[in-house]
PDB file of C-alpha atoms and ligand atoms in Angstrom:
ATOM      1  CA  MET A  24      -9.954  18.899 -17.208  1.00  0.00           C
ATOM      2  CA  ARG A  25      -6.871  19.196 -15.019  1.00  0.00           C
ATOM      3  CA  ASN A  26      -3.435  18.412 -16.330  1.00  0.00           C
ATOM      4  CA  LYS A  27      -2.503  14.877 -15.375  1.00  0.00           C
ATOM      5  CA  VAL A  28       0.512  14.429 -13.109  1.00  0.00           C
ATOM      6  CA  THR A  29       2.946  12.400 -15.206  1.00  0.00           C
ATOM      7  CA  LYS A  30       6.365  13.662 -14.039  1.00  0.00           C
ATOM      8  CA  ALA A  31       8.056  13.042 -10.726  1.00  0.00           C
ATOM      9  CA  ILE A  32      11.266  14.430  -9.264  1.00  0.00           C
ATOM     10  CA  PHE A  33      13.342  12.234  -6.973  1.00  0.00           C
ATOM     11  CA  PRO A  34      15.893  14.309  -5.054  1.00  0.00           C
ATOM     12  CA  VAL A  35      18.750  11.862  -4.457  1.00  0.00           C
ATOM     13  CA  ALA A  36      21.762  14.147  -4.193  1.00  0.00           C
ATOM     14  CA  GLY A  37      22.250  13.807  -0.411  1.00  0.00           C
ATOM     15  CA  LEU A  38      25.472  12.308   0.928  1.00  0.00           C
ATOM     16  CA  GLY A  39      23.768   9.905   3.312  1.00  0.00           C
ATOM     17  CA  THR A  40      26.295  10.598   6.055  1.00  0.00           C
ATOM     18  CA  ARG A  41      24.051   8.998   8.678  1.00  0.00           C
ATOM     19  CA  PHE A  42      24.753   5.644   7.059  1.00  0.00           C
ATOM     20  CA  LEU A  43      28.526   5.887   6.854  1.00  0.00           C
ATOM     21  CA  PRO A  44      30.619   3.883   6.261  1.00  0.00           C
ATOM     22  CA  ALA A  45      28.090   1.998   4.047  1.00  0.00           C
ATOM     23  CA  THR A  46      27.410   5.140   2.015  1.00  0.00           C
ATOM     24  CA  LYS A  47      31.086   5.798   1.361  1.00  0.00           C
ATOM     25  CA  SER A  48      30.787   3.952  -1.944  1.00  0.00           C
ATOM     26  CA  VAL A  49      27.098   3.014  -2.184  1.00  0.00           C
ATOM     27  CA  PRO A  50      24.399   5.667  -2.657  1.00  0.00           C
ATOM     28  CA  LYS A  51      22.009   5.710   0.277  1.00  0.00           C
ATOM     29  CA  GLU A  52      19.097   5.045  -2.096  1.00  0.00           C
ATOM     30  CA  ILE A  53      20.613   1.672  -3.042  1.00  0.00           C
ATOM     31  CA  LEU A  54      20.578   0.424   0.563  1.00  0.00           C
ATOM     32  CA  THR A  55      18.105  -2.443   0.693  1.00  0.00           C
ATOM     33  CA  LEU A  56      14.931  -3.032   2.630  1.00  0.00           C
ATOM     34  CA  VAL A  57      14.892  -6.851   2.581  1.00  0.00           C
ATOM     35  CA  ASP A  58      16.045  -7.324  -1.053  1.00  0.00           C
ATOM     36  CA  ARG A  59      14.920  -4.181  -2.837  1.00  0.00           C
ATOM     37  CA  PRO A  60      16.748  -0.876  -2.802  1.00  0.00           C
ATOM     38  CA  LEU A  61      15.038   2.082  -1.188  1.00  0.00           C
ATOM     39  CA  ILE A  62      14.697   3.776  -4.567  1.00  0.00           C
ATOM     40  CA  GLN A  63      12.713   0.852  -5.988  1.00  0.00           C
ATOM     41  CA  TYR A  64       9.931   1.439  -3.459  1.00  0.00           C
ATOM     42  CA  ALA A  65       9.754   5.093  -4.539  1.00  0.00           C
ATOM     43  CA  ILE A  66       9.673   4.187  -8.230  1.00  0.00           C
ATOM     44  CA  ASP A  67       6.969   1.560  -7.730  1.00  0.00           C
ATOM     45  CA  GLU A  68       4.846   4.058  -5.823  1.00  0.00           C
ATOM     46  CA  ALA A  69       5.267   6.625  -8.590  1.00  0.00           C
ATOM     47  CA  ARG A  70       4.374   4.104 -11.304  1.00  0.00           C
ATOM     48  CA  ALA A  71       1.253   3.060  -9.395  1.00  0.00           C
ATOM     49  CA  ALA A  72       0.206   6.725  -9.328  1.00  0.00           C
ATOM     50  CA  GLY A  73       0.502   7.053 -13.115  1.00  0.00           C
ATOM     51  CA  ILE A  74       3.921   8.710 -13.330  1.00  0.00           C
ATOM     52  CA  LYS A  75       5.582   8.227 -16.737  1.00  0.00           C
ATOM     53  CA  GLU A  76       8.692  10.413 -16.489  1.00  0.00           C
ATOM     54  CA  PHE A  77      11.172   9.980 -13.674  1.00  0.00           C
ATOM     55  CA  ILE A  78      13.649  12.764 -12.964  1.00  0.00           C
ATOM     56  CA  PHE A  79      16.532  12.080 -10.614  1.00  0.00           C
ATOM     57  CA  VAL A  80      18.405  15.000  -9.115  1.00  0.00           C
ATOM     58  CA  THR A  81      21.765  13.435  -8.335  1.00  0.00           C
ATOM     59  CA  SER A  82      25.273  14.414  -7.315  1.00  0.00           C
ATOM     60  CA  ARG A  83      28.803  13.090  -7.588  1.00  0.00           C
ATOM     61  CA  GLY A  84      29.113   9.422  -6.600  1.00  0.00           C
ATOM     62  CA  LYS A  85      25.590   8.362  -7.525  1.00  0.00           C
ATOM     63  CA  GLY A  86      26.565   6.357 -10.630  1.00  0.00           C
ATOM     64  CA  ALA A  87      25.296   3.090  -9.102  1.00  0.00           C
ATOM     65  CA  LEU A  88      21.776   4.520  -9.305  1.00  0.00           C
ATOM     66  CA  GLU A  89      22.036   4.935 -13.065  1.00  0.00           C
ATOM     67  CA  ASP A  90      23.352   1.393 -13.436  1.00  0.00           C
ATOM     68  CA  TYR A  91      20.583   0.050 -11.261  1.00  0.00           C
ATOM     69  CA  PHE A  92      17.889   1.245 -13.663  1.00  0.00           C
ATOM     70  CA  ASP A  93      19.748   0.119 -16.758  1.00  0.00           C
ATOM     71  CA  HIS A  94      19.017  -3.164 -18.512  1.00  0.00           C
ATOM     72  CA  SER A  95      21.491  -5.932 -17.666  1.00  0.00           C
ATOM     73  CA  PRO A  96      21.616  -8.143 -20.798  1.00  0.00           C
ATOM     74  CA  GLN A  97      24.345 -10.437 -19.499  1.00  0.00           C
ATOM     75  CA  LEU A  98      22.566 -11.165 -16.230  1.00  0.00           C
ATOM     76  CA  GLU A  99      19.246 -11.595 -18.028  1.00  0.00           C
ATOM     77  CA  SER A 100      20.602 -14.096 -20.574  1.00  0.00           C
ATOM     78  CA  GLU A 101      22.336 -16.028 -17.805  1.00  0.00           C
ATOM     79  CA  LEU A 102      19.087 -16.322 -15.839  1.00  0.00           C
ATOM     80  CA  ARG A 103      17.239 -17.290 -19.034  1.00  0.00           C
ATOM     81  CA  ARG A 104      19.825 -19.968 -19.807  1.00  0.00           C
ATOM     82  CA  LYS A 105      19.433 -21.426 -16.306  1.00  0.00           C
ATOM     83  CA  GLY A 106      15.628 -21.295 -16.536  1.00  0.00           C
ATOM     84  CA  LYS A 107      15.305 -18.993 -13.518  1.00  0.00           C
ATOM     85  CA  LYS A 108      12.018 -17.474 -14.587  1.00  0.00           C
ATOM     86  CA  GLU A 109      11.002 -15.909 -11.269  1.00  0.00           C
ATOM     87  CA  LEU A 110      14.313 -14.106 -10.836  1.00  0.00           C
ATOM     88  CA  LEU A 111      14.191 -12.952 -14.438  1.00  0.00           C
ATOM     89  CA  LYS A 112      10.748 -11.482 -13.822  1.00  0.00           C
ATOM     90  CA  THR A 113      11.960  -9.711 -10.667  1.00  0.00           C
ATOM     91  CA  LEU A 114      14.910  -8.301 -12.553  1.00  0.00           C
ATOM     92  CA  LYS A 115      12.824  -7.102 -15.481  1.00  0.00           C
ATOM     93  CA  GLU A 116      10.508  -5.210 -13.145  1.00  0.00           C
ATOM     94  CA  THR A 117      13.401  -2.877 -12.381  1.00  0.00           C
ATOM     95  CA  ASN A 118      13.937  -1.978 -16.053  1.00  0.00           C
ATOM     96  CA  MET A 119      12.778   1.467 -17.108  1.00  0.00           C
ATOM     97  CA  ASP A 120      11.483   2.350 -20.571  1.00  0.00           C
ATOM     98  CA  SER A 121      13.937   4.125 -22.854  1.00  0.00           C
ATOM     99  CA  GLY A 122      13.675   7.865 -22.378  1.00  0.00           C
ATOM    100  CA  ALA A 123      11.498   7.584 -19.270  1.00  0.00           C
ATOM    101  CA  ILE A 124      14.282   8.447 -16.885  1.00  0.00           C
ATOM    102  CA  ALA A 125      16.466  11.545 -16.701  1.00  0.00           C
ATOM    103  CA  TYR A 126      19.354  12.528 -14.466  1.00  0.00           C
ATOM    104  CA  ILE A 127      20.190  16.091 -13.514  1.00  0.00           C
ATOM    105  CA  ARG A 128      23.126  17.055 -11.350  1.00  0.00           C
ATOM    106  CA  GLN A 129      22.731  19.331  -8.354  1.00  0.00           C
ATOM    107  CA  HIS A 130      26.184  20.860  -8.351  1.00  0.00           C
ATOM    108  CA  LYS A 131      25.978  22.365  -4.893  1.00  0.00           C
ATOM    109  CA  ALA A 132      24.223  21.055  -1.788  1.00  0.00           C
ATOM    110  CA  MET A 133      21.906  24.039  -1.386  1.00  0.00           C
ATOM    111  CA  GLY A 134      18.813  22.300  -0.050  1.00  0.00           C
ATOM    112  CA  LEU A 135      15.699  20.457  -1.172  1.00  0.00           C
ATOM    113  CA  GLY A 136      14.165  23.503  -2.833  1.00  0.00           C
ATOM    114  CA  HIS A 137      17.296  24.017  -4.880  1.00  0.00           C
ATOM    115  CA  ALA A 138      17.358  20.327  -5.876  1.00  0.00           C
ATOM    116  CA  VAL A 139      13.799  20.580  -7.198  1.00  0.00           C
ATOM    117  CA  TRP A 140      14.623  23.847  -8.982  1.00  0.00           C
ATOM    118  CA  CYS A 141      17.500  22.087 -10.789  1.00  0.00           C
ATOM    119  CA  ALA A 142      14.861  20.006 -12.645  1.00  0.00           C
ATOM    120  CA  ARG A 143      12.767  23.022 -13.749  1.00  0.00           C
ATOM    121  CA  ARG A 144      13.528  22.743 -17.475  1.00  0.00           C
ATOM    122  CA  LEU A 145      12.384  19.131 -17.526  1.00  0.00           C
ATOM    123  CA  ILE A 146       9.112  20.009 -15.838  1.00  0.00           C
ATOM    124  CA  GLY A 147       8.006  23.001 -17.907  1.00  0.00           C
ATOM    125  CA  ASN A 148       4.493  24.262 -17.251  1.00  0.00           C
ATOM    126  CA  GLU A 149       2.856  21.183 -15.753  1.00  0.00           C
ATOM    127  CA  PRO A 150       1.979  19.990 -12.260  1.00  0.00           C
ATOM    128  CA  PHE A 151       4.554  17.520 -10.993  1.00  0.00           C
ATOM    129  CA  ALA A 152       5.202  15.170  -8.097  1.00  0.00           C
ATOM    130  CA  VAL A 153       8.177  15.119  -5.744  1.00  0.00           C
ATOM    131  CA  ILE A 154       9.050  11.934  -3.872  1.00  0.00           C
ATOM    132  CA  LEU A 155      11.649  11.807  -1.112  1.00  0.00           C
ATOM    133  CA  PRO A 156      12.838   8.166  -1.143  1.00  0.00           C
ATOM    134  CA  ASP A 157      13.875   8.345   2.552  1.00  0.00           C
ATOM    135  CA  ASP A 158      10.204   8.412   3.464  1.00  0.00           C
ATOM    136  CA  VAL A 159       8.937   4.915   2.769  1.00  0.00           C
ATOM    137  CA  ILE A 160       5.188   4.523   3.123  1.00  0.00           C
ATOM    138  CA  ALA A 161       3.504   1.133   3.434  1.00  0.00           C
ATOM    139  CA  ALA A 162      -0.097   1.495   2.348  1.00  0.00           C
ATOM    140  CA  GLU A 163      -2.833  -0.555   0.744  1.00  0.00           C
ATOM    141  CA  LYS A 164      -3.325   2.203  -1.822  1.00  0.00           C
ATOM    142  CA  PRO A 165       0.086   3.786  -2.473  1.00  0.00           C
ATOM    143  CA  CYS A 166       0.381   7.244  -0.893  1.00  0.00           C
ATOM    144  CA  LEU A 167       1.057   9.154  -4.118  1.00  0.00           C
ATOM    145  CA  LYS A 168      -1.963   7.522  -5.744  1.00  0.00           C
ATOM    146  CA  GLN A 169      -4.122   8.687  -2.836  1.00  0.00           C
ATOM    147  CA  MET A 170      -2.752  12.168  -3.435  1.00  0.00           C
ATOM    148  CA  VAL A 171      -3.257  12.125  -7.214  1.00  0.00           C
ATOM    149  CA  GLU A 172      -6.889  11.106  -6.718  1.00  0.00           C
ATOM    150  CA  ALA A 173      -7.453  13.865  -4.161  1.00  0.00           C
ATOM    151  CA  TYR A 174      -5.617  16.375  -6.350  1.00  0.00           C
ATOM    152  CA  GLU A 175      -7.908  15.604  -9.284  1.00  0.00           C
ATOM    153  CA  GLU A 176     -10.710  17.014  -7.108  1.00  0.00           C
ATOM    154  CA  THR A 177      -8.865  19.999  -5.617  1.00  0.00           C
ATOM    155  CA  GLY A 178      -6.088  21.141  -7.986  1.00  0.00           C
ATOM    156  CA  GLY A 179      -3.564  23.600  -6.515  1.00  0.00           C
ATOM    157  CA  SER A 180      -0.654  22.012  -4.667  1.00  0.00           C
ATOM    158  CA  MET A 181      -0.763  19.157  -2.191  1.00  0.00           C
ATOM    159  CA  VAL A 182       1.581  17.772   0.451  1.00  0.00           C
ATOM    160  CA  ALA A 183       1.333  14.507   2.392  1.00  0.00           C
ATOM    161  CA  ALA A 184       0.671  15.203   6.064  1.00  0.00           C
ATOM    162  CA  MET A 185       0.941  13.255   9.280  1.00  0.00           C
ATOM    163  CA  GLU A 186       0.771  14.074  12.974  1.00  0.00           C
ATOM    164  CA  VAL A 187       4.093  13.812  14.801  1.00  0.00           C
ATOM    165  CA  PRO A 188       4.854  14.265  18.518  1.00  0.00           C
ATOM    166  CA  HIS A 189       5.262  17.962  19.397  1.00  0.00           C
ATOM    167  CA  ASP A 190       8.879  17.421  20.462  1.00  0.00           C
ATOM    168  CA  LYS A 191       9.691  16.203  16.925  1.00  0.00           C
ATOM    169  CA  THR A 192       8.145  19.086  14.978  1.00  0.00           C
ATOM    170  CA  SER A 193      11.484  20.889  14.639  1.00  0.00           C
ATOM    171  CA  SER A 194      12.625  18.123  12.235  1.00  0.00           C
ATOM    172  CA  TYR A 195       9.872  18.738   9.672  1.00  0.00           C
ATOM    173  CA  GLY A 196       8.009  21.185   7.533  1.00  0.00           C
ATOM    174  CA  ILE A 197       4.964  22.005   9.693  1.00  0.00           C
ATOM    175  CA  LEU A 198       1.496  23.016   8.519  1.00  0.00           C
ATOM    176  CA  ASP A 199      -0.755  25.755   9.793  1.00  0.00           C
ATOM    177  CA  VAL A 200      -4.219  24.542   8.822  1.00  0.00           C
ATOM    178  CA  GLU A 201      -7.738  25.901   8.728  1.00  0.00           C
ATOM    179  CA  GLN A 202     -10.645  23.672   9.693  1.00  0.00           C
ATOM    180  CA  GLN A 203     -10.238  20.067   8.576  1.00  0.00           C
ATOM    181  CA  PHE A 204     -12.491  18.366   6.052  1.00  0.00           C
ATOM    182  CA  GLY A 205     -11.938  14.699   6.746  1.00  0.00           C
ATOM    183  CA  ASN A 206      -8.477  13.878   5.484  1.00  0.00           C
ATOM    184  CA  MET A 207      -8.156  17.127   3.561  1.00  0.00           C
ATOM    185  CA  LEU A 208      -6.356  19.943   5.351  1.00  0.00           C
ATOM    186  CA  PRO A 209      -6.572  23.389   3.720  1.00  0.00           C
ATOM    187  CA  VAL A 210      -3.211  24.981   4.524  1.00  0.00           C
ATOM    188  CA  ARG A 211      -2.884  28.648   5.444  1.00  0.00           C
ATOM    189  CA  GLY A 212       0.814  28.635   6.304  1.00  0.00           C
ATOM    190  CA  MET A 213       3.877  26.398   6.359  1.00  0.00           C
ATOM    191  CA  VAL A 214       7.133  26.676   8.220  1.00  0.00           C
ATOM    192  CA  GLU A 215      10.283  24.625   7.784  1.00  0.00           C
ATOM    193  CA  LYS A 216      11.714  23.139  10.981  1.00  0.00           C
ATOM    194  CA  PRO A 217      10.154  25.599  13.450  1.00  0.00           C
ATOM    195  CA  ALA A 218      12.005  26.177  16.729  1.00  0.00           C
ATOM    196  CA  GLN A 219      10.575  24.099  19.553  1.00  0.00           C
ATOM    197  CA  GLY A 220       7.512  25.790  21.006  1.00  0.00           C
ATOM    198  CA  THR A 221       6.802  27.953  17.945  1.00  0.00           C
ATOM    199  CA  GLU A 222       5.204  25.232  15.785  1.00  0.00           C
ATOM    200  CA  PRO A 223       1.769  26.177  14.424  1.00  0.00           C
ATOM    201  CA  SER A 224       0.575  22.540  14.815  1.00  0.00           C
ATOM    202  CA  ASN A 225       1.982  19.032  14.981  1.00  0.00           C
ATOM    203  CA  LEU A 226       1.018  18.259  11.380  1.00  0.00           C
ATOM    204  CA  ALA A 227       4.228  17.436   9.545  1.00  0.00           C
ATOM    205  CA  VAL A 228       4.912  17.374   5.826  1.00  0.00           C
ATOM    206  CA  ILE A 229       5.996  13.881   4.734  1.00  0.00           C
ATOM    207  CA  GLY A 230       8.060  13.482   1.571  1.00  0.00           C
ATOM    208  CA  ARG A 231       5.316  13.350  -1.075  1.00  0.00           C
ATOM    209  CA  TYR A 232       4.252  16.456  -2.956  1.00  0.00           C
ATOM    210  CA  ILE A 233       2.122  17.379  -5.956  1.00  0.00           C
ATOM    211  CA  LEU A 234       3.106  20.872  -6.960  1.00  0.00           C
ATOM    212  CA  ALA A 235       1.832  23.512  -9.324  1.00  0.00           C
ATOM    213  CA  PRO A 236       4.501  24.734 -11.784  1.00  0.00           C
ATOM    214  CA  SER A 237       4.295  28.181 -10.143  1.00  0.00           C
ATOM    215  CA  VAL A 238       6.267  26.671  -7.227  1.00  0.00           C
ATOM    216  CA  LEU A 239       9.259  26.565  -9.593  1.00  0.00           C
ATOM    217  CA  ASN A 240       8.939  30.316 -10.188  1.00  0.00           C
ATOM    218  CA  ASN A 241       8.822  30.850  -6.432  1.00  0.00           C
ATOM    219  CA  LEU A 242      12.060  28.870  -6.141  1.00  0.00           C
ATOM    220  CA  ASN A 243      13.635  31.374  -8.535  1.00  0.00           C
ATOM    221  CA  LYS A 244      12.919  34.139  -6.069  1.00  0.00           C
ATOM    222  CA  ILE A 245      13.125  32.872  -2.517  1.00  0.00           C
ATOM    223  CA  LYS A 246      16.176  33.319  -0.323  1.00  0.00           C
ATOM    224  CA  ALA A 247      17.906  30.731   1.815  1.00  0.00           C
ATOM    225  CA  GLY A 248      15.769  29.746   4.808  1.00  0.00           C
ATOM    226  CA  SER A 249      16.111  27.170   7.585  1.00  0.00           C
ATOM    227  CA  GLY A 250      19.659  25.792   7.834  1.00  0.00           C
ATOM    228  CA  GLY A 251      20.894  28.333   5.262  1.00  0.00           C
ATOM    229  CA  GLU A 252      19.312  26.238   2.478  1.00  0.00           C
ATOM    230  CA  ILE A 253      16.731  26.931  -0.231  1.00  0.00           C
ATOM    231  CA  GLN A 254      13.658  25.280   1.247  1.00  0.00           C
ATOM    232  CA  LEU A 255      10.852  23.697  -0.763  1.00  0.00           C
ATOM    233  CA  THR A 256       8.525  24.442   2.163  1.00  0.00           C
ATOM    234  CA  ASP A 257       9.149  28.191   1.737  1.00  0.00           C
ATOM    235  CA  ALA A 258       8.357  28.045  -1.995  1.00  0.00           C
ATOM    236  CA  ILE A 259       5.089  26.229  -1.278  1.00  0.00           C
ATOM    237  CA  ALA A 260       4.218  28.728   1.474  1.00  0.00           C
ATOM    238  CA  GLN A 261       4.679  31.441  -1.169  1.00  0.00           C
ATOM    239  CA  GLU A 262       1.824  29.868  -3.143  1.00  0.00           C
ATOM    240  CA  ILE A 263      -0.510  30.556  -0.224  1.00  0.00           C
ATOM    241  CA  ALA A 264       0.787  34.126   0.103  1.00  0.00           C
ATOM    242  CA  GLU A 265      -0.075  34.651  -3.578  1.00  0.00           C
ATOM    243  CA  GLY A 266      -3.597  33.299  -3.107  1.00  0.00           C
ATOM    244  CA  ARG A 267      -3.137  29.851  -4.623  1.00  0.00           C
ATOM    245  CA  ARG A 268      -4.483  26.773  -2.975  1.00  0.00           C
ATOM    246  CA  VAL A 269      -2.360  24.339  -0.948  1.00  0.00           C
ATOM    247  CA  ASN A 270      -3.817  21.280   0.769  1.00  0.00           C
ATOM    248  CA  GLY A 271      -2.367  18.731   3.124  1.00  0.00           C
ATOM    249  CA  LEU A 272      -3.621  15.173   2.708  1.00  0.00           C
ATOM    250  CA  ARG A 273      -3.674  13.032   5.806  1.00  0.00           C
ATOM    251  CA  PHE A 274      -2.838   9.794   4.009  1.00  0.00           C
ATOM    252  CA  ASP A 275      -3.675   6.233   4.990  1.00  0.00           C
ATOM    253  CA  GLY A 276      -0.572   4.168   5.584  1.00  0.00           C
ATOM    254  CA  GLN A 277       2.473   3.704   7.765  1.00  0.00           C
ATOM    255  CA  ARG A 278       5.442   5.943   7.187  1.00  0.00           C
ATOM    256  CA  PHE A 279       9.008   4.887   7.950  1.00  0.00           C
ATOM    257  CA  ASP A 280      11.786   7.430   8.265  1.00  0.00           C
ATOM    258  CA  CYS A 281      14.466   5.523   6.376  1.00  0.00           C
ATOM    259  CA  GLY A 282      16.790   8.502   6.695  1.00  0.00           C
ATOM    260  CA  SER A 283      17.397   7.332  10.264  1.00  0.00           C
ATOM    261  CA  LYS A 284      18.882   4.010  11.321  1.00  0.00           C
ATOM    262  CA  ALA A 285      16.036   3.187  13.707  1.00  0.00           C
ATOM    263  CA  GLY A 286      13.440   3.932  11.004  1.00  0.00           C
ATOM    264  CA  PHE A 287      15.369   1.902   8.454  1.00  0.00           C
ATOM    265  CA  LEU A 288      15.504  -1.115  10.771  1.00  0.00           C
ATOM    266  CA  GLN A 289      11.799  -0.813  11.594  1.00  0.00           C
ATOM    267  CA  ALA A 290      10.973  -0.726   7.886  1.00  0.00           C
ATOM    268  CA  THR A 291      13.211  -3.748   7.282  1.00  0.00           C
ATOM    269  CA  ILE A 292      11.423  -5.772   9.955  1.00  0.00           C
ATOM    270  CA  SER A 293       7.988  -4.634   8.867  1.00  0.00           C
ATOM    271  CA  PHE A 294       8.555  -5.397   5.176  1.00  0.00           C
ATOM    272  CA  ALA A 295      10.173  -8.747   5.995  1.00  0.00           C
ATOM    273  CA  LEU A 296       7.199  -9.727   8.179  1.00  0.00           C
ATOM    274  CA  ALA A 297       4.899  -8.903   5.268  1.00  0.00           C
ATOM    275  CA  ARG A 298       6.702 -11.470   3.097  1.00  0.00           C
ATOM    276  CA  HIS A 299       5.340 -15.006   3.026  1.00  0.00           C
ATOM    277  CA  ASP A 300       8.788 -16.475   2.393  1.00  0.00           C
ATOM    278  CA  LEU A 301      10.344 -14.776   5.436  1.00  0.00           C
ATOM    279  CA  ARG A 302       7.602 -14.179   7.945  1.00  0.00           C
ATOM    280  CA  ASP A 303       7.589 -17.417   9.957  1.00  0.00           C
ATOM    281  CA  GLU A 304      11.340 -17.719  10.333  1.00  0.00           C
ATOM    282  CA  LEU A 305      11.757 -14.073  11.313  1.00  0.00           C
ATOM    283  CA  PHE A 306       8.835 -14.177  13.703  1.00  0.00           C
ATOM    284  CA  ASP A 307      10.239 -17.246  15.504  1.00  0.00           C
ATOM    285  CA  TYR A 308      13.614 -15.560  15.715  1.00  0.00           C
ATOM    286  CA  MET A 309      12.123 -12.360  17.144  1.00  0.00           C
ATOM    287  CA  ASN A 310      10.184 -14.322  19.728  1.00  0.00           C
ATOM    288  CA  SER A 311      13.326 -16.150  20.779  1.00  0.00           C
ATOM    289  CA  VAL A 312      15.198 -12.842  21.111  1.00  0.00           C
ATOM    290  CA  VAL A 313      12.443 -11.412  23.307  1.00  0.00           C
ATOM    291  CA  ALA A 314      12.345 -14.571  25.437  1.00  0.00           C
ATOM    292  CA  MET A 315      16.138 -14.524  25.906  1.00  0.00           C
ATOM    293  CA  ASP A 316      16.005 -10.837  26.809  1.00  0.00           C
ATOM    294  CA  ARG A 317      13.268 -11.449  29.401  1.00  0.00           C
ATOM    295  CA  ALA A 318      15.173 -14.396  30.870  1.00  0.00           C
ATOM    296  CA  ALA A 319      18.289 -12.265  31.240  1.00  0.00           C
ATOM    297  CA  GLN A 320      16.443  -9.635  33.298  1.00  0.00           C
TER     298      GLN A 320
HETATM  299  C1  G1P B1396      12.487  17.394   4.239  1.00  0.00           C
HETATM  300  C2  G1P B1396      11.623  18.637   4.110  1.00  0.00           C
HETATM  301  C3  G1P B1396      10.664  18.736   5.293  1.00  0.00           C
HETATM  302  C4  G1P B1396       9.826  17.463   5.387  1.00  0.00           C
HETATM  303  C5  G1P B1396      10.750  16.234   5.470  1.00  0.00           C
HETATM  304  C6  G1P B1396       9.944  14.953   5.395  1.00  0.00           C
HETATM  305  O1  G1P B1396      13.340  17.559   5.345  1.00  0.00           O
HETATM  306  O2  G1P B1396      12.455  19.775   4.046  1.00  0.00           O
HETATM  307  O3  G1P B1396       9.812  19.841   5.113  1.00  0.00           O
HETATM  308  O4  G1P B1396       8.994  17.534   6.525  1.00  0.00           O
HETATM  309  O5  G1P B1396      11.701  16.224   4.392  1.00  0.00           O
HETATM  310  O6  G1P B1396      10.733  13.829   5.543  1.00  0.00           O
HETATM  311  P1  G1P B1396      14.656  16.652   5.589  1.00  0.00           P
HETATM  312  O7  G1P B1396      14.171  15.384   6.234  1.00  0.00           O
HETATM  313  O8  G1P B1396      15.281  16.431   4.254  1.00  0.00           O
HETATM  314  O9  G1P B1396      15.515  17.463   6.523  1.00  0.00           O
END
């Protein structure tokens, strides 16, 4: 019987400079898609996959994240007093169980691999998940759940994978894969942000990982890689070099790059259109915008 994956690391130490000035005082992960902060989507996905312990790797200025997951007795009693049951329910869904959430500081911005390494003592000797909240994935079955189910068959380590245009490969961790078995991609090499033209494929790593604890040992040893940072991709590639299994899972679902403004806006529109209370109004508005644009041409 494999160890169950019950812990997840959420690296949230980044400065979010692409969203300045908004991120001057608000952590990027609190920016909202419709009415829910980015981080809530990541937490919901983790919960759906059976995660019980949530580890945030934070940095200076991320206090609003801690408050967000705290109970808010005053707000709750006010909503109760006014009989606002639906809102109360929505609010309570954001509450985390006592002791289920931990915050670790990454004191220096030394890369994703370093951020994950900062949480090593809270992980111990178990497999664990990593979720990058910038990558929001809309899927019937949540992406991490798809991965946990596949992992229960394969063991080893697993990364979410998706094809990207060849001219975008230098923005991602890229997989070198053997033959493909359906959605399962046995990985024989991985390279972080390869220079244009040197990419081994156009299969990109998307921000969902299930990792063997040995990856944490690799992080102890590896040197700075792409961009002068400690790369998680390099520590996973080390697993393959040492003969341990790494698979890519081509997941079902639509991924939005909410680390970019265009991706964030696309996610906002897509999630709003999926909401019964917003769909019709937004759709009419979008049609009128398109019609006005056509008329102006
Ligand atoms: C990180 C990882 C990269 C991965 C990407 C997915 O890069 O280092 O391997 O492909 O997330 O979003 P970042 O986007 O933080 O530069």
